[in-house]
Amino acid sequence: MYRERLSRTLPEVRDRVARAAREAGRDPAAVRIVAVTKGHPLEALEAALEAGLTDLGENRVEELEQKVGALGMGAATWHMIGHLQSRKAARAVESSHLIHSVDSVRLAQKISRAAGERGTVAHLLAQVNTSGEDAKSGLAAGEALAAVLEMTELPHLRVEGLMTMAPFVDDQAVLARTFRVLRETLAAARARNPALGAELSMGMTNDLETAVREGSTMVRIGTALFGERPA
Ligand SMILES: *Cc1c(COP(=O)(O)O)cnc(C)c1O
């Protein structure tokens, strides 16, 4: 079922990404598709890998661990994209290649320590609440620059860039503004510390075109690839 669905949906998603990239004068290959498999069974992940997707995203540590346990760390590039509690930092370091959702310096410190204890370097993105909505996690836009620069000073870490979630609206201007704030925050931070990476994780099923036009390097796509998540 997932294999058949992806044979239709993956070309559609690739096409949406490519068209938006070209509209903005960008190379479509500069936008990675992270397949968000949360809530879907292992068959979905296996079908995604077969279809040529290499980046898989999960939003809960427990589910990530289960799926990594079943398929192996080497089967994919594993992305932890959901809110992460500090006490689960070490588990996220263990079971992912990139943590998108680092929303405090304290959490980055926990991740740094966990990576140091394992003798590895953790790769992460700082999550910024660019929309200012109370319900969204992430660094407040006003404090993001200082916090991100502080994260880049921690050992055993590489800050690859920034991540945001847009508000759930159709207003293109509002969406574009939230993504632009992320891009400008990254540019300001990189001007201060060029060691900071250039990744912008932004764009989901409903807003990927706007995100790509505003410079996204990673879109996180669930519904458009796999359909509605089972309840
Ligand atoms: C679920 C989720 C997505 C994917 O959302 P879709 O609308 O299904 O594409 C992207 N990012 C995060 C952080 C998510 O939790």
PDB file of C-alpha atoms and ligand atoms in Angstrom:
ATOM      1  CA  MET A   1       0.000   0.000   0.000  1.00  0.00           C
ATOM      2  CA  TYR A   2       2.741   2.485   0.945  1.00  0.00           C
ATOM      3  CA  ARG A   3       4.825   1.453  -2.037  1.00  0.00           C
ATOM      4  CA  GLU A   4       1.949   2.085  -4.421  1.00  0.00           C
ATOM      5  CA  ARG A   5       1.113   5.402  -2.774  1.00  0.00           C
ATOM      6  CA  LEU A   6       4.692   6.659  -2.880  1.00  0.00           C
ATOM      7  CA  SER A   7       4.964   5.835  -6.570  1.00  0.00           C
ATOM      8  CA  ARG A   8       2.338   8.565  -7.046  1.00  0.00           C
ATOM      9  CA  THR A   9       3.110  10.991  -4.231  1.00  0.00           C
ATOM     10  CA  LEU A  10       6.899  11.169  -4.312  1.00  0.00           C
ATOM     11  CA  PRO A  11       7.043  12.471  -7.908  1.00  0.00           C
ATOM     12  CA  GLU A  12       4.355  15.012  -6.951  1.00  0.00           C
ATOM     13  CA  VAL A  13       6.321  16.243  -3.948  1.00  0.00           C
ATOM     14  CA  ARG A  14       9.574  16.367  -5.924  1.00  0.00           C
ATOM     15  CA  ASP A  15       7.771  18.336  -8.601  1.00  0.00           C
ATOM     16  CA  ARG A  16       6.361  20.825  -6.061  1.00  0.00           C
ATOM     17  CA  VAL A  17       9.841  21.339  -4.611  1.00  0.00           C
ATOM     18  CA  ALA A  18      11.467  21.684  -8.026  1.00  0.00           C
ATOM     19  CA  ARG A  19       8.937  24.170  -9.343  1.00  0.00           C
ATOM     20  CA  ALA A  20       9.184  26.389  -6.266  1.00  0.00           C
ATOM     21  CA  ALA A  21      12.986  26.219  -6.378  1.00  0.00           C
ATOM     22  CA  ARG A  22      13.096  27.236 -10.032  1.00  0.00           C
ATOM     23  CA  GLU A  23      10.667  30.100  -9.408  1.00  0.00           C
ATOM     24  CA  ALA A  24      13.145  31.434  -6.901  1.00  0.00           C
ATOM     25  CA  GLY A  25      16.155  30.812  -9.146  1.00  0.00           C
ATOM     26  CA  ARG A  26      17.373  28.031  -6.868  1.00  0.00           C
ATOM     27  CA  ASP A  27      18.745  24.577  -7.670  1.00  0.00           C
ATOM     28  CA  PRO A  28      16.076  21.975  -6.737  1.00  0.00           C
ATOM     29  CA  ALA A  29      18.880  19.631  -5.676  1.00  0.00           C
ATOM     30  CA  ALA A  30      19.709  22.060  -2.867  1.00  0.00           C
ATOM     31  CA  VAL A  31      16.472  21.092  -1.083  1.00  0.00           C
ATOM     32  CA  ARG A  32      16.476  17.800   0.802  1.00  0.00           C
ATOM     33  CA  ILE A  33      13.191  15.992   1.384  1.00  0.00           C
ATOM     34  CA  VAL A  34      12.920  14.580   4.906  1.00  0.00           C
ATOM     35  CA  ALA A  35      10.166  11.958   4.883  1.00  0.00           C
ATOM     36  CA  VAL A  36       8.225  12.308   8.126  1.00  0.00           C
ATOM     37  CA  THR A  37       7.100   8.798   9.062  1.00  0.00           C
ATOM     38  CA  LYS A  38       5.726   9.463  12.558  1.00  0.00           C
ATOM     39  CA  GLY A  39       2.568   7.498  13.228  1.00  0.00           C
ATOM     40  CA  HIS A  40       3.171   5.184  10.273  1.00  0.00           C
ATOM     41  CA  PRO A  41       4.304   1.554  10.526  1.00  0.00           C
ATOM     42  CA  LEU A  42       7.665   0.152   9.416  1.00  0.00           C
ATOM     43  CA  GLU A  43       6.231  -0.663   5.977  1.00  0.00           C
ATOM     44  CA  ALA A  44       6.067   3.073   5.298  1.00  0.00           C
ATOM     45  CA  LEU A  45       9.746   3.516   6.119  1.00  0.00           C
ATOM     46  CA  GLU A  46      10.751   0.499   4.060  1.00  0.00           C
ATOM     47  CA  ALA A  47       8.734   1.779   1.102  1.00  0.00           C
ATOM     48  CA  ALA A  48      10.313   5.229   1.465  1.00  0.00           C
ATOM     49  CA  LEU A  49      13.826   3.772   1.413  1.00  0.00           C
ATOM     50  CA  GLU A  50      12.953   1.602  -1.594  1.00  0.00           C
ATOM     51  CA  ALA A  51      11.623   4.673  -3.394  1.00  0.00           C
ATOM     52  CA  GLY A  52      14.981   6.355  -2.932  1.00  0.00           C
ATOM     53  CA  LEU A  53      14.253   8.609   0.035  1.00  0.00           C
ATOM     54  CA  THR A  54      17.244   8.575   2.363  1.00  0.00           C
ATOM     55  CA  ASP A  55      16.171  10.983   5.109  1.00  0.00           C
ATOM     56  CA  LEU A  56      13.551   9.847   7.623  1.00  0.00           C
ATOM     57  CA  GLY A  57      12.063  12.028  10.369  1.00  0.00           C
ATOM     58  CA  GLU A  58      10.310  11.126  13.618  1.00  0.00           C
ATOM     59  CA  ASN A  59       8.936  13.431  16.289  1.00  0.00           C
ATOM     60  CA  ARG A  60       9.067  11.191  19.374  1.00  0.00           C
ATOM     61  CA  VAL A  61      12.200   9.613  20.811  1.00  0.00           C
ATOM     62  CA  GLU A  62      10.433   6.341  21.680  1.00  0.00           C
ATOM     63  CA  GLU A  63       9.123   5.833  18.160  1.00  0.00           C
ATOM     64  CA  LEU A  64      12.467   6.861  16.668  1.00  0.00           C
ATOM     65  CA  GLU A  65      14.260   4.274  18.829  1.00  0.00           C
ATOM     66  CA  GLN A  66      11.825   1.529  17.812  1.00  0.00           C
ATOM     67  CA  LYS A  67      12.216   2.244  14.129  1.00  0.00           C
ATOM     68  CA  VAL A  68      15.995   2.664  14.284  1.00  0.00           C
ATOM     69  CA  GLY A  69      16.094  -0.580  16.286  1.00  0.00           C
ATOM     70  CA  ALA A  70      14.199  -2.392  13.537  1.00  0.00           C
ATOM     71  CA  LEU A  71      15.942  -0.959  10.476  1.00  0.00           C
ATOM     72  CA  GLY A  72      19.386  -0.044  11.794  1.00  0.00           C
ATOM     73  CA  MET A  73      21.150   3.272  12.172  1.00  0.00           C
ATOM     74  CA  GLY A  74      22.846   2.816   8.789  1.00  0.00           C
ATOM     75  CA  ALA A  75      19.596   2.325   6.877  1.00  0.00           C
ATOM     76  CA  ALA A  76      18.828   6.049   6.655  1.00  0.00           C
ATOM     77  CA  THR A  77      19.804   9.491   7.795  1.00  0.00           C
ATOM     78  CA  TRP A  78      17.598   9.755  10.878  1.00  0.00           C
ATOM     79  CA  HIS A  79      16.091  13.089  11.868  1.00  0.00           C
ATOM     80  CA  MET A  80      14.615  13.874  15.288  1.00  0.00           C
ATOM     81  CA  ILE A  81      12.171  16.670  14.482  1.00  0.00           C
ATOM     82  CA  GLY A  82       9.818  16.868  17.483  1.00  0.00           C
ATOM     83  CA  HIS A  83      10.003  18.598  20.833  1.00  0.00           C
ATOM     84  CA  LEU A  84      12.749  17.013  22.920  1.00  0.00           C
ATOM     85  CA  GLN A  85      12.779  16.917  26.712  1.00  0.00           C
ATOM     86  CA  SER A  86      16.211  17.470  28.266  1.00  0.00           C
ATOM     87  CA  ARG A  87      16.104  14.137  30.069  1.00  0.00           C
ATOM     88  CA  LYS A  88      15.843  12.355  26.704  1.00  0.00           C
ATOM     89  CA  ALA A  89      18.762  14.228  25.121  1.00  0.00           C
ATOM     90  CA  ALA A  90      21.173  11.292  25.338  1.00  0.00           C
ATOM     91  CA  ARG A  91      18.648   8.950  23.702  1.00  0.00           C
ATOM     92  CA  ALA A  92      18.124  11.389  20.828  1.00  0.00           C
ATOM     93  CA  VAL A  93      21.899  11.647  20.322  1.00  0.00           C
ATOM     94  CA  GLU A  94      22.098   7.853  20.261  1.00  0.00           C
ATOM     95  CA  SER A  95      19.296   7.336  17.731  1.00  0.00           C
ATOM     96  CA  SER A  96      19.535  10.212  15.275  1.00  0.00           C
ATOM     97  CA  HIS A  97      21.953  11.915  12.927  1.00  0.00           C
ATOM     98  CA  LEU A  98      20.387  15.367  13.165  1.00  0.00           C
ATOM     99  CA  ILE A  99      18.230  16.865  15.913  1.00  0.00           C
ATOM    100  CA  HIS A 100      16.066  19.657  14.446  1.00  0.00           C
ATOM    101  CA  SER A 101      14.266  20.774  17.567  1.00  0.00           C
ATOM    102  CA  VAL A 102      16.806  22.240  19.974  1.00  0.00           C
ATOM    103  CA  ASP A 103      14.846  25.020  21.613  1.00  0.00           C
ATOM    104  CA  SER A 104      17.064  26.080  24.519  1.00  0.00           C
ATOM    105  CA  VAL A 105      20.732  26.495  25.374  1.00  0.00           C
ATOM    106  CA  ARG A 106      20.115  24.162  28.302  1.00  0.00           C
ATOM    107  CA  LEU A 107      19.004  21.389  25.940  1.00  0.00           C
ATOM    108  CA  ALA A 108      22.033  22.029  23.721  1.00  0.00           C
ATOM    109  CA  GLN A 109      24.251  21.676  26.817  1.00  0.00           C
ATOM    110  CA  LYS A 110      22.638  18.317  27.629  1.00  0.00           C
ATOM    111  CA  ILE A 111      23.179  17.157  24.059  1.00  0.00           C
ATOM    112  CA  SER A 112      26.782  18.366  24.141  1.00  0.00           C
ATOM    113  CA  ARG A 113      27.455  16.429  27.324  1.00  0.00           C
ATOM    114  CA  ALA A 114      25.781  13.275  25.994  1.00  0.00           C
ATOM    115  CA  ALA A 115      27.794  13.439  22.775  1.00  0.00           C
ATOM    116  CA  GLY A 116      31.003  13.979  24.744  1.00  0.00           C
ATOM    117  CA  GLU A 117      30.270  10.918  26.893  1.00  0.00           C
ATOM    118  CA  ARG A 118      29.775   8.822  23.763  1.00  0.00           C
ATOM    119  CA  GLY A 119      32.898  10.240  22.134  1.00  0.00           C
ATOM    120  CA  THR A 120      30.919  11.649  19.195  1.00  0.00           C
ATOM    121  CA  VAL A 121      29.842  14.970  17.777  1.00  0.00           C
ATOM    122  CA  ALA A 122      26.101  15.699  17.769  1.00  0.00           C
ATOM    123  CA  HIS A 123      24.588  17.561  14.838  1.00  0.00           C
ATOM    124  CA  LEU A 124      21.704  19.861  15.576  1.00  0.00           C
ATOM    125  CA  LEU A 125      19.502  22.700  14.408  1.00  0.00           C
ATOM    126  CA  ALA A 126      18.249  25.429  16.713  1.00  0.00           C
ATOM    127  CA  GLN A 127      14.469  25.727  16.550  1.00  0.00           C
ATOM    128  CA  VAL A 128      13.168  29.279  16.378  1.00  0.00           C
ATOM    129  CA  ASN A 129       9.579  30.318  17.045  1.00  0.00           C
ATOM    130  CA  THR A 130       9.450  32.768  14.152  1.00  0.00           C
ATOM    131  CA  SER A 131       5.665  33.165  14.255  1.00  0.00           C
ATOM    132  CA  GLY A 132       5.533  34.245  17.894  1.00  0.00           C
ATOM    133  CA  GLU A 133       2.630  31.872  18.590  1.00  0.00           C
ATOM    134  CA  ASP A 134       2.559  30.813  22.245  1.00  0.00           C
ATOM    135  CA  ALA A 135       1.730  27.205  21.389  1.00  0.00           C
ATOM    136  CA  LYS A 136       4.849  26.729  19.290  1.00  0.00           C
ATOM    137  CA  SER A 137       8.104  25.699  20.875  1.00  0.00           C
ATOM    138  CA  GLY A 138      11.371  27.247  19.865  1.00  0.00           C
ATOM    139  CA  LEU A 139      13.619  30.106  20.839  1.00  0.00           C
ATOM    140  CA  ALA A 140      11.819  33.442  20.802  1.00  0.00           C
ATOM    141  CA  ALA A 141      12.897  35.361  17.697  1.00  0.00           C
ATOM    142  CA  GLY A 142      14.385  38.143  19.828  1.00  0.00           C
ATOM    143  CA  GLU A 143      16.641  35.838  21.836  1.00  0.00           C
ATOM    144  CA  ALA A 144      17.492  33.412  19.025  1.00  0.00           C
ATOM    145  CA  LEU A 145      20.629  35.117  17.753  1.00  0.00           C
ATOM    146  CA  ALA A 146      22.343  35.191  21.148  1.00  0.00           C
ATOM    147  CA  ALA A 147      21.221  31.651  22.006  1.00  0.00           C
ATOM    148  CA  VAL A 148      22.407  30.179  18.712  1.00  0.00           C
ATOM    149  CA  LEU A 149      25.804  31.854  19.059  1.00  0.00           C
ATOM    150  CA  GLU A 150      26.057  30.414  22.572  1.00  0.00           C
ATOM    151  CA  MET A 151      25.241  26.942  21.232  1.00  0.00           C
ATOM    152  CA  THR A 152      28.023  27.180  18.641  1.00  0.00           C
ATOM    153  CA  GLU A 153      30.550  27.595  21.474  1.00  0.00           C
ATOM    154  CA  LEU A 154      29.640  24.256  23.109  1.00  0.00           C
ATOM    155  CA  PRO A 155      31.980  21.270  22.628  1.00  0.00           C
ATOM    156  CA  HIS A 156      30.968  17.980  20.947  1.00  0.00           C
ATOM    157  CA  LEU A 157      28.342  19.801  18.867  1.00  0.00           C
ATOM    158  CA  ARG A 158      27.929  21.082  15.400  1.00  0.00           C
ATOM    159  CA  VAL A 159      25.112  23.561  14.884  1.00  0.00           C
ATOM    160  CA  GLU A 160      24.113  22.936  11.254  1.00  0.00           C
ATOM    161  CA  GLY A 161      21.549  25.721  11.017  1.00  0.00           C
ATOM    162  CA  LEU A 162      18.018  26.623  12.074  1.00  0.00           C
ATOM    163  CA  MET A 163      14.532  25.107  12.011  1.00  0.00           C
ATOM    164  CA  THR A 164      11.059  26.556  12.311  1.00  0.00           C
ATOM    165  CA  MET A 165       7.411  25.581  12.124  1.00  0.00           C
ATOM    166  CA  ALA A 166       5.120  28.091  10.460  1.00  0.00           C
ATOM    167  CA  PRO A 167       1.689  28.907  11.865  1.00  0.00           C
ATOM    168  CA  PHE A 168      -1.150  26.804  10.453  1.00  0.00           C
ATOM    169  CA  VAL A 169      -2.568  29.444   8.104  1.00  0.00           C
ATOM    170  CA  ASP A 170      -3.041  29.867   4.366  1.00  0.00           C
ATOM    171  CA  ASP A 171      -1.965  33.507   4.286  1.00  0.00           C
ATOM    172  CA  GLN A 172       1.083  33.488   1.988  1.00  0.00           C
ATOM    173  CA  ALA A 173       2.373  36.770   3.348  1.00  0.00           C
ATOM    174  CA  VAL A 174       2.341  35.471   6.926  1.00  0.00           C
ATOM    175  CA  LEU A 175       4.045  32.224   5.909  1.00  0.00           C
ATOM    176  CA  ALA A 176       6.652  33.999   3.826  1.00  0.00           C
ATOM    177  CA  ARG A 177       7.414  36.375   6.681  1.00  0.00           C
ATOM    178  CA  THR A 178       7.963  33.573   9.219  1.00  0.00           C
ATOM    179  CA  PHE A 179      10.346  31.778   6.861  1.00  0.00           C
ATOM    180  CA  ARG A 180      12.141  34.999   5.988  1.00  0.00           C
ATOM    181  CA  VAL A 181      12.720  35.717   9.684  1.00  0.00           C
ATOM    182  CA  LEU A 182      14.444  32.339   9.976  1.00  0.00           C
ATOM    183  CA  ARG A 183      16.647  32.977   6.941  1.00  0.00           C
ATOM    184  CA  GLU A 184      17.598  36.444   8.209  1.00  0.00           C
ATOM    185  CA  THR A 185      18.318  35.139  11.699  1.00  0.00           C
ATOM    186  CA  LEU A 186      20.646  32.513  10.229  1.00  0.00           C
ATOM    187  CA  ALA A 187      22.397  35.103   8.057  1.00  0.00           C
ATOM    188  CA  ALA A 188      22.929  37.379  11.059  1.00  0.00           C
ATOM    189  CA  ALA A 189      24.277  34.520  13.167  1.00  0.00           C
ATOM    190  CA  ARG A 190      26.598  33.269  10.410  1.00  0.00           C
ATOM    191  CA  ALA A 191      27.969  36.768   9.939  1.00  0.00           C
ATOM    192  CA  ARG A 192      29.007  36.633  13.599  1.00  0.00           C
ATOM    193  CA  ASN A 193      30.224  33.024  13.523  1.00  0.00           C
ATOM    194  CA  PRO A 194      30.926  31.458  10.114  1.00  0.00           C
ATOM    195  CA  ALA A 195      31.340  28.039  11.786  1.00  0.00           C
ATOM    196  CA  LEU A 196      27.556  27.874  12.027  1.00  0.00           C
ATOM    197  CA  GLY A 197      26.068  25.707   9.248  1.00  0.00           C
ATOM    198  CA  ALA A 198      23.790  26.916   6.459  1.00  0.00           C
ATOM    199  CA  GLU A 199      20.813  24.550   6.833  1.00  0.00           C
ATOM    200  CA  LEU A 200      17.272  25.940   6.988  1.00  0.00           C
ATOM    201  CA  SER A 201      14.764  23.238   7.969  1.00  0.00           C
ATOM    202  CA  MET A 202      11.420  24.767   7.027  1.00  0.00           C
ATOM    203  CA  GLY A 203       8.393  23.733   5.035  1.00  0.00           C
ATOM    204  CA  MET A 204       5.827  20.964   5.552  1.00  0.00           C
ATOM    205  CA  THR A 205       3.008  19.544   3.409  1.00  0.00           C
ATOM    206  CA  ASN A 206       0.943  22.731   3.424  1.00  0.00           C
ATOM    207  CA  ASP A 207       3.621  25.366   3.045  1.00  0.00           C
ATOM    208  CA  LEU A 208       6.562  23.767   1.272  1.00  0.00           C
ATOM    209  CA  GLU A 209       6.464  26.027  -1.805  1.00  0.00           C
ATOM    210  CA  THR A 210       6.664  29.180   0.282  1.00  0.00           C
ATOM    211  CA  ALA A 211       9.464  27.705   2.385  1.00  0.00           C
ATOM    212  CA  VAL A 212      11.483  26.672  -0.677  1.00  0.00           C
ATOM    213  CA  ARG A 213      11.061  30.097  -2.261  1.00  0.00           C
ATOM    214  CA  GLU A 214      12.351  31.614   1.007  1.00  0.00           C
ATOM    215  CA  GLY A 215      15.470  29.455   1.029  1.00  0.00           C
ATOM    216  CA  SER A 216      14.624  26.143   2.705  1.00  0.00           C
ATOM    217  CA  THR A 217      17.315  23.468   2.418  1.00  0.00           C
ATOM    218  CA  MET A 218      15.221  20.754   4.099  1.00  0.00           C
ATOM    219  CA  VAL A 219      11.488  20.275   3.862  1.00  0.00           C
ATOM    220  CA  ARG A 220       9.852  17.914   6.362  1.00  0.00           C
ATOM    221  CA  ILE A 221       7.036  16.126   4.564  1.00  0.00           C
ATOM    222  CA  GLY A 222       4.580  13.632   6.057  1.00  0.00           C
ATOM    223  CA  THR A 223       1.008  13.869   4.786  1.00  0.00           C
ATOM    224  CA  ALA A 224       1.805  14.658   1.149  1.00  0.00           C
ATOM    225  CA  LEU A 225       3.896  11.472   0.939  1.00  0.00           C
ATOM    226  CA  PHE A 226       2.123   8.974   3.188  1.00  0.00           C
ATOM    227  CA  GLY A 227      -1.428  10.314   3.513  1.00  0.00           C
ATOM    228  CA  GLU A 228      -3.199  11.151   6.739  1.00  0.00           C
ATOM    229  CA  ARG A 229      -1.572   9.636   9.796  1.00  0.00           C
ATOM    230  CA  PRO A 230      -3.494   6.769  11.417  1.00  0.00           C
ATOM    231  CA  ALA A 231      -5.235   8.000  14.604  1.00  0.00           C
TER     232      ALA A 231
HETATM  233  C1  LIG B   1       4.512  16.044  11.588  1.00  0.00           C
HETATM  234  C2  LIG B   1       5.584  17.022  11.353  1.00  0.00           C
HETATM  235  C3  LIG B   1       5.921  17.417  10.048  1.00  0.00           C
HETATM  236  C4  LIG B   1       5.209  16.907   8.799  1.00  0.00           C
HETATM  237  O1  LIG B   1       3.944  17.456   8.702  1.00  0.00           O
HETATM  238  P1  LIG B   1       2.998  17.214   7.418  1.00  0.00           P
HETATM  239  O2  LIG B   1       2.061  18.343   7.474  1.00  0.00           O
HETATM  240  O3  LIG B   1       2.338  15.886   7.616  1.00  0.00           O
HETATM  241  O4  LIG B   1       3.863  17.238   6.221  1.00  0.00           O
HETATM  242  C5  LIG B   1       6.965  18.318   9.891  1.00  0.00           C
HETATM  243  N1  LIG B   1       7.644  18.807  10.965  1.00  0.00           N
HETATM  244  C6  LIG B   1       7.346  18.455  12.219  1.00  0.00           C
HETATM  245  C7  LIG B   1       8.131  19.035  13.334  1.00  0.00           C
HETATM  246  C8  LIG B   1       6.305  17.556  12.467  1.00  0.00           C
HETATM  247  O5  LIG B   1       6.011  17.213  13.724  1.00  0.00           O
END
